[in-house]
CSV table of C-alpha atoms and ligand atoms in Angstrom, one decimal:
chain,number,residue,atom,x,y,z
R,1,UNK,CA,0.0,0.0,0.0
R,2,UNK,CA,2.7,2.5,1.0
R,3,UNK,CA,4.5,1.9,-2.3
R,4,UNK,CA,1.3,2.5,-4.3
R,5,UNK,CA,0.5,5.6,-2.3
R,6,UNK,CA,4.0,7.1,-3.0
R,7,UNK,CA,3.6,6.3,-6.7
R,8,UNK,CA,0.2,7.9,-6.8
R,9,UNK,CA,1.3,11.1,-5.1
R,10,UNK,CA,4.4,11.4,-7.4
R,11,UNK,CA,2.1,10.9,-10.4
R,12,UNK,CA,-0.6,13.4,-9.3
R,13,UNK,CA,1.2,16.3,-7.8
R,14,UNK,CA,2.7,19.0,-10.0
R,15,UNK,CA,6.4,18.7,-10.9
R,16,UNK,CA,7.4,21.8,-8.9
R,17,UNK,CA,5.8,20.4,-5.7
R,18,UNK,CA,8.1,18.4,-3.4
R,19,UNK,CA,6.6,15.5,-1.4
R,20,UNK,CA,7.8,15.1,2.2
R,21,UNK,CA,6.7,11.7,3.5
R,22,UNK,CA,5.8,12.3,7.2
R,23,UNK,CA,6.8,9.1,8.9
R,24,UNK,CA,6.5,10.1,12.6
R,25,UNK,CA,5.5,7.2,14.8
R,26,UNK,CA,5.9,4.7,11.9
R,27,UNK,CA,8.3,1.7,12.1
R,28,UNK,CA,11.5,1.5,10.1
R,29,UNK,CA,9.9,-1.2,7.8
R,30,UNK,CA,7.3,1.4,6.6
R,31,UNK,CA,10.0,3.9,5.8
R,32,UNK,CA,12.0,1.3,4.0
R,33,UNK,CA,9.0,0.5,1.9
R,34,UNK,CA,8.6,4.1,0.9
R,35,UNK,CA,12.3,4.3,0.3
R,36,UNK,CA,12.1,1.3,-2.1
R,37,UNK,CA,9.3,3.1,-3.9
R,38,UNK,CA,11.8,6.0,-4.6
R,39,UNK,CA,10.9,8.3,-1.7
R,40,UNK,CA,14.0,10.1,-0.4
R,41,UNK,CA,12.6,12.9,1.8
R,42,UNK,CA,11.1,12.0,5.2
R,43,UNK,CA,9.6,14.3,7.8
R,44,UNK,CA,9.7,13.6,11.6
R,45,UNK,CA,8.6,15.7,14.5
R,46,UNK,CA,10.7,14.3,17.3
R,47,UNK,CA,14.5,14.7,17.3
R,48,UNK,CA,15.3,11.4,19.0
R,49,UNK,CA,13.0,9.4,16.7
R,50,UNK,CA,14.6,11.1,13.7
R,51,UNK,CA,18.1,10.3,14.9
R,52,UNK,CA,17.3,6.7,15.4
R,53,UNK,CA,15.8,6.4,12.0
R,54,UNK,CA,18.7,8.3,10.4
R,55,UNK,CA,21.1,5.7,11.9
R,56,UNK,CA,19.0,2.8,10.7
R,57,UNK,CA,18.3,3.8,7.1
R,58,UNK,CA,20.3,4.6,4.0
R,59,UNK,CA,22.4,7.8,4.0
R,60,UNK,CA,20.9,9.3,0.9
R,61,UNK,CA,17.7,10.1,2.7
R,62,UNK,CA,17.0,13.8,3.4
R,63,UNK,CA,15.6,14.3,6.9
R,64,UNK,CA,13.2,17.1,7.5
R,65,UNK,CA,12.3,18.2,11.1
R,66,UNK,CA,8.7,19.3,10.9
R,67,UNK,CA,7.8,19.5,14.6
R,68,UNK,CA,8.0,22.2,17.2
R,69,UNK,CA,11.7,22.6,18.2
R,70,UNK,CA,13.2,22.5,21.7
R,71,UNK,CA,16.5,24.4,21.5
R,72,UNK,CA,18.3,21.8,23.7
R,73,UNK,CA,17.6,19.1,21.1
R,74,UNK,CA,19.0,20.9,18.1
R,75,UNK,CA,22.5,19.6,18.6
R,76,UNK,CA,21.5,16.0,18.1
R,77,UNK,CA,20.2,16.6,14.5
R,78,UNK,CA,22.6,19.3,13.5
R,79,UNK,CA,25.1,16.9,11.9
R,80,UNK,CA,22.6,15.6,9.3
R,81,UNK,CA,19.2,17.4,9.2
R,82,UNK,CA,18.5,18.7,5.7
R,83,UNK,CA,15.7,21.2,6.4
R,84,UNK,CA,14.0,22.5,9.6
R,85,UNK,CA,10.4,23.5,8.9
R,86,UNK,CA,9.2,24.8,12.2
R,87,UNK,CA,11.5,27.7,13.2
R,88,UNK,CA,9.3,30.0,15.2
R,89,UNK,CA,11.6,32.1,17.4
R,90,UNK,CA,14.8,34.1,17.1
R,91,UNK,CA,16.4,32.1,20.0
R,92,UNK,CA,15.8,28.8,18.1
R,93,UNK,CA,17.5,30.4,15.0
R,94,UNK,CA,20.5,31.3,17.2
R,95,UNK,CA,20.8,27.8,18.5
R,96,UNK,CA,20.6,26.3,15.1
R,97,UNK,CA,23.3,28.7,13.9
R,98,UNK,CA,25.5,27.7,16.8
R,99,UNK,CA,25.1,24.0,16.3
R,100,UNK,CA,25.5,24.3,12.5
R,101,UNK,CA,28.8,26.1,13.1
R,102,UNK,CA,30.1,23.4,15.3
R,103,UNK,CA,29.3,20.9,12.5
R,104,UNK,CA,30.8,23.1,9.9
R,105,UNK,CA,27.5,23.2,8.1
R,106,UNK,CA,24.9,25.7,6.8
R,107,UNK,CA,21.5,24.4,7.9
R,108,UNK,CA,18.4,25.2,5.8
R,109,UNK,CA,15.4,26.5,7.7
R,110,UNK,CA,11.8,27.6,7.1
R,111,UNK,CA,10.2,30.2,9.3
R,112,UNK,CA,6.8,29.0,10.5
R,113,UNK,CA,4.1,31.5,10.1
R,114,UNK,CA,1.0,31.6,12.2
R,115,UNK,CA,-2.0,31.5,9.8
R,116,UNK,CA,-4.5,29.4,11.7
R,117,UNK,CA,-6.8,30.6,14.5
R,118,UNK,CA,-6.1,27.8,17.0
R,119,UNK,CA,-3.9,28.9,19.8
R,120,UNK,CA,-2.2,25.5,19.8
R,121,UNK,CA,-0.4,26.1,16.5
R,122,UNK,CA,3.0,27.7,16.8
R,123,UNK,CA,4.3,30.3,14.5
R,124,UNK,CA,5.5,33.8,14.0
R,125,UNK,CA,3.3,36.7,12.9
R,126,UNK,CA,3.9,38.2,9.5
R,127,UNK,CA,5.5,41.2,11.1
R,128,UNK,CA,7.9,39.1,13.1
R,129,UNK,CA,9.0,37.2,10.0
R,130,UNK,CA,9.6,40.4,8.1
R,131,UNK,CA,11.6,41.8,11.0
R,132,UNK,CA,13.8,38.7,11.3
R,133,UNK,CA,14.7,38.6,7.7
R,134,UNK,CA,15.6,42.3,7.8
R,135,UNK,CA,17.6,42.1,11.0
R,136,UNK,CA,21.3,42.6,11.5
R,137,UNK,CA,21.5,39.7,13.9
R,138,UNK,CA,20.1,37.4,11.2
R,139,UNK,CA,22.5,38.8,8.6
R,140,UNK,CA,25.4,37.9,10.9
R,141,UNK,CA,24.3,34.2,11.2
R,142,UNK,CA,26.6,32.6,8.8
R,143,UNK,CA,25.5,29.0,9.3
R,144,UNK,CA,21.8,29.4,8.6
R,145,UNK,CA,20.0,29.8,5.3
R,146,UNK,CA,16.3,30.7,5.5
R,147,UNK,CA,15.0,29.1,2.3
R,148,UNK,CA,11.3,29.6,2.8
R,149,UNK,CA,8.2,29.7,4.9
R,150,UNK,CA,5.9,27.1,6.4
R,151,UNK,CA,2.4,27.2,7.6
R,152,UNK,CA,-0.5,25.0,8.9
R,153,UNK,CA,-4.1,25.9,8.2
R,154,UNK,CA,-6.9,25.7,10.7
R,155,UNK,CA,-8.2,22.2,11.2
R,156,UNK,CA,-11.7,22.7,9.7
R,157,UNK,CA,-13.9,21.5,6.9
R,158,UNK,CA,-14.3,25.0,5.7
R,159,UNK,CA,-12.3,24.9,2.5
R,160,UNK,CA,-12.7,28.6,1.9
R,161,UNK,CA,-11.1,29.4,5.2
R,162,UNK,CA,-8.2,27.0,4.6
R,163,UNK,CA,-7.8,28.5,1.1
R,164,UNK,CA,-7.7,32.1,2.5
R,165,UNK,CA,-5.1,31.2,5.1
R,166,UNK,CA,-2.8,29.5,2.6
R,167,UNK,CA,-3.3,32.4,0.2
R,168,UNK,CA,-2.3,34.9,2.8
R,169,UNK,CA,0.9,33.1,3.4
R,170,UNK,CA,1.6,32.9,-0.3
R,171,UNK,CA,1.2,36.7,-0.6
R,172,UNK,CA,3.7,37.2,2.2
R,173,UNK,CA,6.1,34.7,0.6
R,174,UNK,CA,5.9,36.5,-2.8
R,175,UNK,CA,6.4,39.9,-1.2
R,176,UNK,CA,9.4,38.8,0.8
R,177,UNK,CA,11.0,37.0,-2.2
R,178,UNK,CA,11.6,40.4,-3.8
R,179,UNK,CA,14.3,41.3,-1.3
R,180,UNK,CA,15.1,37.8,-0.2
R,181,UNK,CA,15.8,35.7,-3.3
R,182,UNK,CA,16.9,32.7,-1.1
R,183,UNK,CA,13.2,32.1,-0.3
R,184,UNK,CA,12.2,29.3,-2.7
R,185,UNK,CA,10.2,26.9,-0.6
R,186,UNK,CA,6.6,27.4,0.6
R,187,UNK,CA,5.8,24.4,2.8
R,188,UNK,CA,2.0,24.1,3.1
R,189,UNK,CA,-0.4,21.3,3.0
R,190,UNK,CA,-0.9,17.9,4.7
R,191,UNK,CA,-3.1,14.9,4.0
R,192,UNK,CA,-6.4,16.7,4.5
R,193,UNK,CA,-5.6,20.0,2.7
R,194,UNK,CA,-2.6,19.5,0.3
R,195,UNK,CA,-4.8,20.0,-2.8
R,196,UNK,CA,-6.0,23.4,-1.5
R,197,UNK,CA,-2.4,24.2,-0.5
R,198,UNK,CA,-1.1,23.4,-4.0
R,199,UNK,CA,-3.9,25.6,-5.6
R,200,UNK,CA,-2.5,28.4,-3.4
R,201,UNK,CA,1.1,28.1,-4.4
R,202,UNK,CA,2.6,25.4,-2.1
R,203,UNK,CA,5.9,24.0,-3.3
R,204,UNK,CA,6.3,21.4,-0.6
R,205,UNK,CA,3.6,19.2,1.0
R,206,UNK,CA,4.0,17.2,4.2
R,207,UNK,CA,1.9,14.1,3.9
R,208,UNK,CA,1.7,11.4,6.6
R,209,UNK,CA,-1.5,9.5,7.0
R,210,UNK,CA,-2.4,9.4,3.3
R,211,UNK,CA,0.9,7.6,2.6
R,212,UNK,CA,1.4,5.5,5.8
R,213,UNK,CA,-2.1,5.1,7.1
R,214,UNK,CA,-3.5,6.5,10.3
R,215,UNK,CA,-1.2,6.9,13.3
R,216,UNK,CA,-1.9,5.0,16.4
R,217,UNK,CA,-1.7,8.0,18.6
R,218,UNK,CA,-2.1,11.7,18.1
R,219,UNK,CA,1.0,13.9,18.1
C,301,PLP,C1,2.0,15.2,11.4
C,301,PLP,C2,2.3,16.4,10.5
C,301,PLP,C3,2.0,16.4,9.2
C,301,PLP,C4,1.3,15.2,8.4
C,301,PLP,O1,0.0,15.1,8.8
C,301,PLP,P1,-1.0,14.1,8.0
C,301,PLP,O2,-2.3,14.7,8.3
C,301,PLP,O3,-0.8,12.8,8.6
C,301,PLP,O4,-0.6,14.2,6.6
C,301,PLP,C5,2.3,17.5,8.5
C,301,PLP,N1,2.9,18.6,9.0
C,301,PLP,C6,3.2,18.6,10.4
C,301,PLP,C7,3.8,19.8,10.9
C,301,PLP,C8,2.8,17.5,11.2
C,301,PLP,O5,3.1,17.5,12.5
């Protein structure tokens, strides 16, 4: 099933949209099946789980951290993480920069924007994002590259609402790109709303349950 799901996604999403297979909570065997179907980008939301899977699986996999970050965990993934989606504070950026420097790397990050109305969803306001990108402190961080933005829409059946939230992030993305050409990735869309996200300009979707099936517990 996983194999067919990967093939179907690859066939049905536009060429300019990258599929992140969200494998959190799933066993190594499931990731291996996706890998054998050609999938090379996996998303995890817990650092320790990502480290364990990194160690167990082939080294040509690109590992994306999609969860909320605790600064004290950054050091464990700094040697190998390919993209960090959920950066939502300046102090986290500073810690990533520090750990990337120790590993002699430049780590790619997305700033997470708050677009949904639930209080539980993390994220920066549009003003904060604009301010970070324009700041001198950010300009001095040599081991970080901010390559785009990430957002999660409200969990609702109201497709117009979801569409308007994604569209507001796309507008910010386009406006910021003018003075920040390194912004190329707009990470929006999960199993329930990736089609709406793509209609609104997403270039990277993070899909878990539609590939691997339902998770046994909610994270
Ligand atoms: C779990 C998760 C996903 C994938 O969710 P599905 O609904 O299973 O596709 C995407 N993005 C983030 C940030 C997640 O935590």
